[in-house]
Amino acid sequence: MKILAALLLTLLLLPAVPVRAEKPVLRMVYAEGFAPFSWTSQGRVTGILPDIMDEAARRMGVTVSHQARPGDEVMAAVKGLGADGFLSVPSRDYDAFAARGEKPVLTTSIGLFVSLSYEPLIQRLRLVRDPAELKGLKLCASRYDSWSQARLAGLDLTLYPNLAEALSALARGDAQVMAQVPEVVEFQTARLGLSAQVLRVPGVFLDEISLFLHLNRHGAAAALMPAFDKALADMRADGTLVAILTRPR
């Protein structure tokens, strides 16, 4: 009995070992093939958007994981809780299941690009301010390009399996015009060696595109939104966000 009492006393006097709390994990999903914003390179999801989320997660004290899927599977992955969040323009389709960040993560635009074969069109297209003014022209886009499918509906629009094939068709002259985010076209044409065959129409901005963080409101990660909003505001204030956006890729 004395031995048992001594053992219990020894255990009580031992220093407490702190239990290391697990960091919350934020599971992000991105559109594949949307370079320089998001794409897979050597089996790793990379790009501007994962870089922004990595820095925000560091400031929030959470772990972030990245996965890339075809564009039409991104929303479904988050809706079904196969992931926690994605970055996209706001949509009423998302409001039923997702909470949205206070401020956009980044803002860009939709510009116009023409095939070198149709270079004379540039002068006419410089005056375009509304997608309806593209009537009568042969347009092309990726099948994952939701903006083009919504805003160019009813026009002569050919959809290709991915952006690389759409740009290749434009470069060949199979199509005359593409409406797309300039950063995406310029990055992709440089990688494909098509920069001389795909020309930007200067001064044309058909739309402004703002990408917001969306988190499934029914998952545990939804509670992280206030911390993300603060981290993003701090990144904008101290210049980190601009540094990520302008980093060579």
PDB file of C-alpha atoms in Angstrom:
ATOM      1  CA  MET A   1       0.000   0.000   0.000  1.00  0.00           C
ATOM      2  CA  LYS A   2       2.867   2.345   0.834  1.00  0.00           C
ATOM      3  CA  ILE A   3       4.488   1.525  -2.508  1.00  0.00           C
ATOM      4  CA  LEU A   4       1.257   2.317  -4.390  1.00  0.00           C
ATOM      5  CA  ALA A   5       0.851   5.633  -2.556  1.00  0.00           C
ATOM      6  CA  ALA A   6       4.445   6.582  -3.355  1.00  0.00           C
ATOM      7  CA  LEU A   7       3.925   5.746  -7.024  1.00  0.00           C
ATOM      8  CA  LEU A   8       0.790   7.879  -7.218  1.00  0.00           C
ATOM      9  CA  LEU A   9       2.581  10.777  -5.538  1.00  0.00           C
ATOM     10  CA  THR A  10       5.448  10.490  -8.060  1.00  0.00           C
ATOM     11  CA  LEU A  11       3.031  10.576 -10.986  1.00  0.00           C
ATOM     12  CA  LEU A  12       1.287  13.652  -9.594  1.00  0.00           C
ATOM     13  CA  LEU A  13       4.600  15.473  -9.240  1.00  0.00           C
ATOM     14  CA  LEU A  14       5.716  14.767 -12.836  1.00  0.00           C
ATOM     15  CA  PRO A  15       5.625  17.879 -15.089  1.00  0.00           C
ATOM     16  CA  ALA A  16       2.586  18.003 -17.350  1.00  0.00           C
ATOM     17  CA  VAL A  17       3.365  17.295 -21.019  1.00  0.00           C
ATOM     18  CA  PRO A  18       1.514  19.821 -23.167  1.00  0.00           C
ATOM     19  CA  VAL A  19      -0.755  18.350 -25.823  1.00  0.00           C
ATOM     20  CA  ARG A  20       0.102  19.825 -29.190  1.00  0.00           C
ATOM     21  CA  ALA A  21      -3.080  21.067 -30.834  1.00  0.00           C
ATOM     22  CA  GLU A  22      -3.556  20.167 -34.481  1.00  0.00           C
ATOM     23  CA  LYS A  23      -3.752  23.138 -36.838  1.00  0.00           C
ATOM     24  CA  PRO A  24      -7.050  23.483 -38.685  1.00  0.00           C
ATOM     25  CA  VAL A  25      -6.766  22.419 -42.337  1.00  0.00           C
ATOM     26  CA  LEU A  26      -8.260  24.493 -45.144  1.00  0.00           C
ATOM     27  CA  ARG A  27      -8.782  22.312 -48.228  1.00  0.00           C
ATOM     28  CA  MET A  28      -8.753  24.451 -51.373  1.00  0.00           C
ATOM     29  CA  VAL A  29      -9.700  23.404 -54.901  1.00  0.00           C
ATOM     30  CA  TYR A  30      -8.805  25.302 -58.098  1.00  0.00           C
ATOM     31  CA  ALA A  31      -9.565  25.195 -61.808  1.00  0.00           C
ATOM     32  CA  GLU A  32      -6.953  23.146 -63.633  1.00  0.00           C
ATOM     33  CA  GLY A  33      -5.247  24.756 -66.632  1.00  0.00           C
ATOM     34  CA  PHE A  34      -6.021  28.368 -65.640  1.00  0.00           C
ATOM     35  CA  ALA A  35      -2.384  29.476 -65.583  1.00  0.00           C
ATOM     36  CA  PRO A  36      -0.943  31.750 -64.271  1.00  0.00           C
ATOM     37  CA  PHE A  37      -3.735  31.719 -61.658  1.00  0.00           C
ATOM     38  CA  SER A  38      -3.837  27.958 -61.064  1.00  0.00           C
ATOM     39  CA  TRP A  39      -2.448  24.884 -62.768  1.00  0.00           C
ATOM     40  CA  THR A  40      -0.567  21.669 -62.000  1.00  0.00           C
ATOM     41  CA  SER A  41       3.184  21.468 -62.581  1.00  0.00           C
ATOM     42  CA  GLN A  42       5.157  18.288 -61.787  1.00  0.00           C
ATOM     43  CA  GLY A  43       2.258  16.977 -59.732  1.00  0.00           C
ATOM     44  CA  ARG A  44       1.981  20.154 -57.626  1.00  0.00           C
ATOM     45  CA  VAL A  45      -0.782  22.757 -57.746  1.00  0.00           C
ATOM     46  CA  THR A  46       0.849  26.110 -58.368  1.00  0.00           C
ATOM     47  CA  GLY A  47       0.015  29.635 -59.474  1.00  0.00           C
ATOM     48  CA  ILE A  48      -1.037  33.038 -58.157  1.00  0.00           C
ATOM     49  CA  LEU A  49      -4.098  31.781 -56.273  1.00  0.00           C
ATOM     50  CA  PRO A  50      -2.349  28.959 -54.345  1.00  0.00           C
ATOM     51  CA  ASP A  51       0.456  31.400 -53.486  1.00  0.00           C
ATOM     52  CA  ILE A  52      -2.066  33.874 -52.070  1.00  0.00           C
ATOM     53  CA  MET A  53      -3.772  31.167 -50.040  1.00  0.00           C
ATOM     54  CA  ASP A  54      -0.437  29.830 -48.725  1.00  0.00           C
ATOM     55  CA  GLU A  55       0.503  33.264 -47.383  1.00  0.00           C
ATOM     56  CA  ALA A  56      -2.972  33.911 -45.964  1.00  0.00           C
ATOM     57  CA  ALA A  57      -2.965  30.498 -44.243  1.00  0.00           C
ATOM     58  CA  ARG A  58       0.456  31.205 -42.717  1.00  0.00           C
ATOM     59  CA  ARG A  59      -0.881  34.427 -41.205  1.00  0.00           C
ATOM     60  CA  MET A  60      -4.053  32.685 -40.029  1.00  0.00           C
ATOM     61  CA  GLY A  61      -2.093  29.899 -38.321  1.00  0.00           C
ATOM     62  CA  VAL A  62      -3.765  27.140 -40.347  1.00  0.00           C
ATOM     63  CA  THR A  63      -2.602  24.465 -42.763  1.00  0.00           C
ATOM     64  CA  VAL A  64      -3.805  24.708 -46.359  1.00  0.00           C
ATOM     65  CA  SER A  65      -3.946  21.938 -48.948  1.00  0.00           C
ATOM     66  CA  HIS A  66      -4.402  22.392 -52.696  1.00  0.00           C
ATOM     67  CA  GLN A  67      -6.070  20.283 -55.354  1.00  0.00           C
ATOM     68  CA  ALA A  68      -6.849  21.077 -58.980  1.00  0.00           C
ATOM     69  CA  ARG A  69      -9.838  19.798 -60.947  1.00  0.00           C
ATOM     70  CA  PRO A  70     -11.469  20.536 -64.296  1.00  0.00           C
ATOM     71  CA  GLY A  71     -13.311  23.841 -64.095  1.00  0.00           C
ATOM     72  CA  ASP A  72     -16.796  22.316 -64.077  1.00  0.00           C
ATOM     73  CA  GLU A  73     -15.931  20.107 -61.062  1.00  0.00           C
ATOM     74  CA  VAL A  74     -14.645  22.813 -58.716  1.00  0.00           C
ATOM     75  CA  MET A  75     -17.990  23.981 -57.336  1.00  0.00           C
ATOM     76  CA  ALA A  76     -19.266  20.395 -57.004  1.00  0.00           C
ATOM     77  CA  ALA A  77     -16.219  19.418 -54.939  1.00  0.00           C
ATOM     78  CA  VAL A  78     -16.907  22.166 -52.388  1.00  0.00           C
ATOM     79  CA  LYS A  79     -20.670  21.717 -52.441  1.00  0.00           C
ATOM     80  CA  GLY A  80     -20.217  18.015 -51.605  1.00  0.00           C
ATOM     81  CA  LEU A  81     -17.619  18.839 -48.880  1.00  0.00           C
ATOM     82  CA  GLY A  82     -14.853  17.101 -50.820  1.00  0.00           C
ATOM     83  CA  ALA A  83     -13.050  20.433 -50.330  1.00  0.00           C
ATOM     84  CA  ASP A  84     -13.678  23.498 -48.182  1.00  0.00           C
ATOM     85  CA  GLY A  85     -13.206  26.423 -50.516  1.00  0.00           C
ATOM     86  CA  PHE A  86     -12.634  27.817 -53.985  1.00  0.00           C
ATOM     87  CA  LEU A  87     -11.967  31.208 -55.565  1.00  0.00           C
ATOM     88  CA  SER A  88     -14.453  32.507 -58.101  1.00  0.00           C
ATOM     89  CA  VAL A  89     -16.596  35.388 -59.221  1.00  0.00           C
ATOM     90  CA  PRO A  90     -19.771  35.668 -57.090  1.00  0.00           C
ATOM     91  CA  SER A  91     -22.779  33.706 -58.274  1.00  0.00           C
ATOM     92  CA  ARG A  92     -26.272  33.099 -56.934  1.00  0.00           C
ATOM     93  CA  ASP A  93     -25.575  29.393 -57.493  1.00  0.00           C
ATOM     94  CA  TYR A  94     -22.962  29.563 -54.723  1.00  0.00           C
ATOM     95  CA  ASP A  95     -25.008  31.540 -52.205  1.00  0.00           C
ATOM     96  CA  ALA A  96     -27.114  28.559 -51.161  1.00  0.00           C
ATOM     97  CA  PHE A  97     -24.132  26.632 -49.775  1.00  0.00           C
ATOM     98  CA  ALA A  98     -21.140  28.983 -49.539  1.00  0.00           C
ATOM     99  CA  ALA A  99     -20.108  32.043 -47.544  1.00  0.00           C
ATOM    100  CA  ARG A 100     -18.140  34.693 -49.445  1.00  0.00           C
ATOM    101  CA  GLY A 101     -15.170  36.787 -48.331  1.00  0.00           C
ATOM    102  CA  GLU A 102     -15.539  40.509 -47.652  1.00  0.00           C
ATOM    103  CA  LYS A 103     -13.163  41.705 -50.386  1.00  0.00           C
ATOM    104  CA  PRO A 104     -11.957  40.236 -53.691  1.00  0.00           C
ATOM    105  CA  VAL A 105      -8.709  38.287 -53.600  1.00  0.00           C
ATOM    106  CA  LEU A 106      -7.844  39.788 -56.978  1.00  0.00           C
ATOM    107  CA  THR A 107      -9.497  41.711 -59.782  1.00  0.00           C
ATOM    108  CA  THR A 108      -8.744  41.427 -63.491  1.00  0.00           C
ATOM    109  CA  SER A 109     -10.577  42.003 -66.773  1.00  0.00           C
ATOM    110  CA  ILE A 110     -11.849  40.419 -69.972  1.00  0.00           C
ATOM    111  CA  GLY A 111     -10.047  41.550 -73.106  1.00  0.00           C
ATOM    112  CA  LEU A 112     -10.218  40.619 -76.783  1.00  0.00           C
ATOM    113  CA  PHE A 113      -7.708  38.646 -78.842  1.00  0.00           C
ATOM    114  CA  VAL A 114      -7.631  38.015 -82.588  1.00  0.00           C
ATOM    115  CA  SER A 115      -5.896  35.585 -84.880  1.00  0.00           C
ATOM    116  CA  LEU A 116      -2.993  37.023 -86.868  1.00  0.00           C
ATOM    117  CA  SER A 117      -4.903  35.840 -89.964  1.00  0.00           C
ATOM    118  CA  TYR A 118      -7.573  38.420 -89.123  1.00  0.00           C
ATOM    119  CA  GLU A 119      -5.310  41.250 -87.973  1.00  0.00           C
ATOM    120  CA  PRO A 120      -7.307  43.925 -89.891  1.00  0.00           C
ATOM    121  CA  LEU A 121     -10.190  43.269 -87.458  1.00  0.00           C
ATOM    122  CA  ILE A 122      -8.231  44.961 -84.691  1.00  0.00           C
ATOM    123  CA  GLN A 123      -9.195  48.471 -85.785  1.00  0.00           C
ATOM    124  CA  ARG A 124     -12.888  47.573 -85.765  1.00  0.00           C
ATOM    125  CA  LEU A 125     -12.677  45.708 -82.457  1.00  0.00           C
ATOM    126  CA  ARG A 126     -11.003  48.605 -80.658  1.00  0.00           C
ATOM    127  CA  LEU A 127     -14.449  50.237 -80.479  1.00  0.00           C
ATOM    128  CA  VAL A 128     -16.204  47.195 -78.959  1.00  0.00           C
ATOM    129  CA  ARG A 129     -17.599  47.728 -75.456  1.00  0.00           C
ATOM    130  CA  ASP A 130     -20.365  45.123 -75.366  1.00  0.00           C
ATOM    131  CA  PRO A 131     -20.171  41.403 -76.231  1.00  0.00           C
ATOM    132  CA  ALA A 132     -23.240  41.775 -78.492  1.00  0.00           C
ATOM    133  CA  GLU A 133     -21.068  43.836 -80.853  1.00  0.00           C
ATOM    134  CA  LEU A 134     -19.156  40.653 -81.720  1.00  0.00           C
ATOM    135  CA  LYS A 135     -22.121  39.331 -83.709  1.00  0.00           C
ATOM    136  CA  GLY A 136     -21.110  37.962 -87.107  1.00  0.00           C
ATOM    137  CA  LEU A 137     -17.608  36.963 -85.993  1.00  0.00           C
ATOM    138  CA  LYS A 138     -16.282  33.439 -85.382  1.00  0.00           C
ATOM    139  CA  LEU A 139     -15.540  33.170 -81.665  1.00  0.00           C
ATOM    140  CA  CYS A 140     -13.813  30.460 -79.654  1.00  0.00           C
ATOM    141  CA  ALA A 141     -13.405  29.536 -75.989  1.00  0.00           C
ATOM    142  CA  SER A 142     -12.657  26.654 -73.655  1.00  0.00           C
ATOM    143  CA  ARG A 143     -15.634  24.568 -72.524  1.00  0.00           C
ATOM    144  CA  TYR A 144     -14.698  25.562 -68.962  1.00  0.00           C
ATOM    145  CA  ASP A 145     -15.023  29.270 -69.760  1.00  0.00           C
ATOM    146  CA  SER A 146     -18.258  30.118 -67.966  1.00  0.00           C
ATOM    147  CA  TRP A 147     -17.998  33.844 -68.791  1.00  0.00           C
ATOM    148  CA  SER A 148     -17.898  33.259 -72.545  1.00  0.00           C
ATOM    149  CA  GLN A 149     -20.700  30.704 -72.440  1.00  0.00           C
ATOM    150  CA  ALA A 150     -22.917  33.101 -70.499  1.00  0.00           C
ATOM    151  CA  ARG A 151     -22.059  36.408 -72.194  1.00  0.00           C
ATOM    152  CA  LEU A 152     -21.508  35.165 -75.763  1.00  0.00           C
ATOM    153  CA  ALA A 153     -24.557  32.904 -75.879  1.00  0.00           C
ATOM    154  CA  GLY A 154     -26.381  33.192 -79.200  1.00  0.00           C
ATOM    155  CA  LEU A 155     -23.244  34.211 -81.076  1.00  0.00           C
ATOM    156  CA  ASP A 156     -21.072  32.010 -83.315  1.00  0.00           C
ATOM    157  CA  LEU A 157     -19.085  30.466 -80.453  1.00  0.00           C
ATOM    158  CA  THR A 158     -17.112  27.225 -80.786  1.00  0.00           C
ATOM    159  CA  LEU A 159     -16.085  25.517 -77.542  1.00  0.00           C
ATOM    160  CA  TYR A 160     -12.877  23.478 -77.325  1.00  0.00           C
ATOM    161  CA  PRO A 161     -11.939  20.850 -74.723  1.00  0.00           C
ATOM    162  CA  ASN A 162      -9.457  23.187 -73.025  1.00  0.00           C
ATOM    163  CA  LEU A 163      -7.886  26.620 -73.339  1.00  0.00           C
ATOM    164  CA  ALA A 164      -4.741  25.357 -75.091  1.00  0.00           C
ATOM    165  CA  GLU A 165      -6.829  23.861 -77.910  1.00  0.00           C
ATOM    166  CA  ALA A 166      -8.954  27.014 -78.175  1.00  0.00           C
ATOM    167  CA  LEU A 167      -5.835  29.181 -78.476  1.00  0.00           C
ATOM    168  CA  SER A 168      -4.340  26.809 -81.048  1.00  0.00           C
ATOM    169  CA  ALA A 169      -7.536  27.063 -83.113  1.00  0.00           C
ATOM    170  CA  LEU A 170      -7.371  30.857 -82.870  1.00  0.00           C
ATOM    171  CA  ALA A 171      -3.712  30.847 -83.928  1.00  0.00           C
ATOM    172  CA  ARG A 172      -4.532  28.667 -86.972  1.00  0.00           C
ATOM    173  CA  GLY A 173      -7.304  31.039 -88.027  1.00  0.00           C
ATOM    174  CA  ASP A 174     -10.090  28.510 -87.395  1.00  0.00           C
ATOM    175  CA  ALA A 175     -11.637  31.259 -85.269  1.00  0.00           C
ATOM    176  CA  GLN A 176     -11.302  35.027 -85.457  1.00  0.00           C
ATOM    177  CA  VAL A 177     -11.736  36.285 -81.889  1.00  0.00           C
ATOM    178  CA  MET A 178     -11.440  35.164 -78.275  1.00  0.00           C
ATOM    179  CA  ALA A 179     -12.662  37.025 -75.189  1.00  0.00           C
ATOM    180  CA  GLN A 180     -10.523  36.080 -72.206  1.00  0.00           C
ATOM    181  CA  VAL A 181      -8.496  37.285 -69.225  1.00  0.00           C
ATOM    182  CA  PRO A 182      -5.313  38.876 -70.665  1.00  0.00           C
ATOM    183  CA  GLU A 183      -2.958  37.338 -68.075  1.00  0.00           C
ATOM    184  CA  VAL A 184      -4.214  33.864 -68.981  1.00  0.00           C
ATOM    185  CA  VAL A 185      -3.904  34.301 -72.757  1.00  0.00           C
ATOM    186  CA  GLU A 186      -0.477  35.901 -72.585  1.00  0.00           C
ATOM    187  CA  PHE A 187       0.872  33.199 -70.248  1.00  0.00           C
ATOM    188  CA  GLN A 188      -0.559  30.341 -72.299  1.00  0.00           C
ATOM    189  CA  THR A 189       0.467  31.651 -75.712  1.00  0.00           C
ATOM    190  CA  ALA A 190       4.027  32.160 -74.457  1.00  0.00           C
ATOM    191  CA  ARG A 191       4.130  28.532 -73.255  1.00  0.00           C
ATOM    192  CA  LEU A 192       2.631  27.263 -76.524  1.00  0.00           C
ATOM    193  CA  GLY A 193       4.867  29.396 -78.736  1.00  0.00           C
ATOM    194  CA  LEU A 194       1.834  31.203 -80.183  1.00  0.00           C
ATOM    195  CA  SER A 195       2.487  34.778 -79.038  1.00  0.00           C
ATOM    196  CA  ALA A 196       3.091  35.974 -82.619  1.00  0.00           C
ATOM    197  CA  GLN A 197      -0.123  34.348 -83.910  1.00  0.00           C
ATOM    198  CA  VAL A 198      -2.515  35.625 -81.203  1.00  0.00           C
ATOM    199  CA  LEU A 199      -2.785  39.404 -80.952  1.00  0.00           C
ATOM    200  CA  ARG A 200      -4.413  41.479 -78.232  1.00  0.00           C
ATOM    201  CA  VAL A 201      -6.852  44.223 -79.184  1.00  0.00           C
ATOM    202  CA  PRO A 202      -5.518  47.234 -77.254  1.00  0.00           C
ATOM    203  CA  GLY A 203      -7.748  49.243 -74.965  1.00  0.00           C
ATOM    204  CA  VAL A 204     -10.722  46.851 -74.901  1.00  0.00           C
ATOM    205  CA  PHE A 205     -12.152  45.776 -71.520  1.00  0.00           C
ATOM    206  CA  LEU A 206     -15.451  43.942 -71.861  1.00  0.00           C
ATOM    207  CA  ASP A 207     -15.885  43.176 -68.176  1.00  0.00           C
ATOM    208  CA  GLU A 208     -14.228  43.290 -64.759  1.00  0.00           C
ATOM    209  CA  ILE A 209     -13.624  39.973 -63.054  1.00  0.00           C
ATOM    210  CA  SER A 210     -13.244  39.820 -59.257  1.00  0.00           C
ATOM    211  CA  LEU A 211     -12.372  36.527 -57.583  1.00  0.00           C
ATOM    212  CA  PHE A 212     -13.595  36.003 -54.007  1.00  0.00           C
ATOM    213  CA  LEU A 213     -12.940  33.206 -51.547  1.00  0.00           C
ATOM    214  CA  HIS A 214     -16.004  30.970 -51.099  1.00  0.00           C
ATOM    215  CA  LEU A 215     -16.176  28.515 -48.174  1.00  0.00           C
ATOM    216  CA  ASN A 216     -18.834  25.856 -47.693  1.00  0.00           C
ATOM    217  CA  ARG A 217     -20.972  27.290 -44.896  1.00  0.00           C
ATOM    218  CA  HIS A 218     -21.820  23.777 -43.636  1.00  0.00           C
ATOM    219  CA  GLY A 219     -18.193  22.742 -43.024  1.00  0.00           C
ATOM    220  CA  ALA A 220     -15.875  23.482 -40.107  1.00  0.00           C
ATOM    221  CA  ALA A 221     -13.693  25.724 -42.316  1.00  0.00           C
ATOM    222  CA  ALA A 222     -16.487  28.325 -42.596  1.00  0.00           C
ATOM    223  CA  ALA A 223     -15.404  29.648 -39.187  1.00  0.00           C
ATOM    224  CA  LEU A 224     -12.069  30.670 -40.751  1.00  0.00           C
ATOM    225  CA  MET A 225     -13.574  33.375 -42.970  1.00  0.00           C
ATOM    226  CA  PRO A 226     -13.078  36.324 -40.554  1.00  0.00           C
ATOM    227  CA  ALA A 227      -9.422  35.345 -40.074  1.00  0.00           C
ATOM    228  CA  PHE A 228      -8.980  35.137 -43.849  1.00  0.00           C
ATOM    229  CA  ASP A 229     -10.553  38.560 -44.380  1.00  0.00           C
ATOM    230  CA  LYS A 230      -8.096  40.050 -41.875  1.00  0.00           C
ATOM    231  CA  ALA A 231      -5.097  38.254 -43.385  1.00  0.00           C
ATOM    232  CA  LEU A 232      -6.029  39.431 -46.884  1.00  0.00           C
ATOM    233  CA  ALA A 233      -6.473  43.033 -45.692  1.00  0.00           C
ATOM    234  CA  ASP A 234      -3.040  42.907 -44.037  1.00  0.00           C
ATOM    235  CA  MET A 235      -1.472  41.442 -47.185  1.00  0.00           C
ATOM    236  CA  ARG A 236      -2.976  44.241 -49.248  1.00  0.00           C
ATOM    237  CA  ALA A 237      -1.819  46.917 -46.788  1.00  0.00           C
ATOM    238  CA  ASP A 238       1.798  45.737 -46.471  1.00  0.00           C
ATOM    239  CA  GLY A 239       2.344  45.131 -50.196  1.00  0.00           C
ATOM    240  CA  THR A 240       2.539  41.329 -50.013  1.00  0.00           C
ATOM    241  CA  LEU A 241      -0.479  40.852 -52.283  1.00  0.00           C
ATOM    242  CA  VAL A 242       0.998  43.008 -55.045  1.00  0.00           C
ATOM    243  CA  ALA A 243       4.327  41.174 -54.702  1.00  0.00           C
ATOM    244  CA  ILE A 244       2.588  37.815 -55.248  1.00  0.00           C
ATOM    245  CA  LEU A 245       0.574  39.118 -58.216  1.00  0.00           C
ATOM    246  CA  THR A 246       3.687  40.456 -59.966  1.00  0.00           C
ATOM    247  CA  ARG A 247       6.025  37.547 -59.149  1.00  0.00           C
ATOM    248  CA  PRO A 248       7.625  36.052 -62.314  1.00  0.00           C
ATOM    249  CA  ARG A 249       6.200  32.625 -63.199  1.00  0.00           C
TER     250      ARG A 249
END
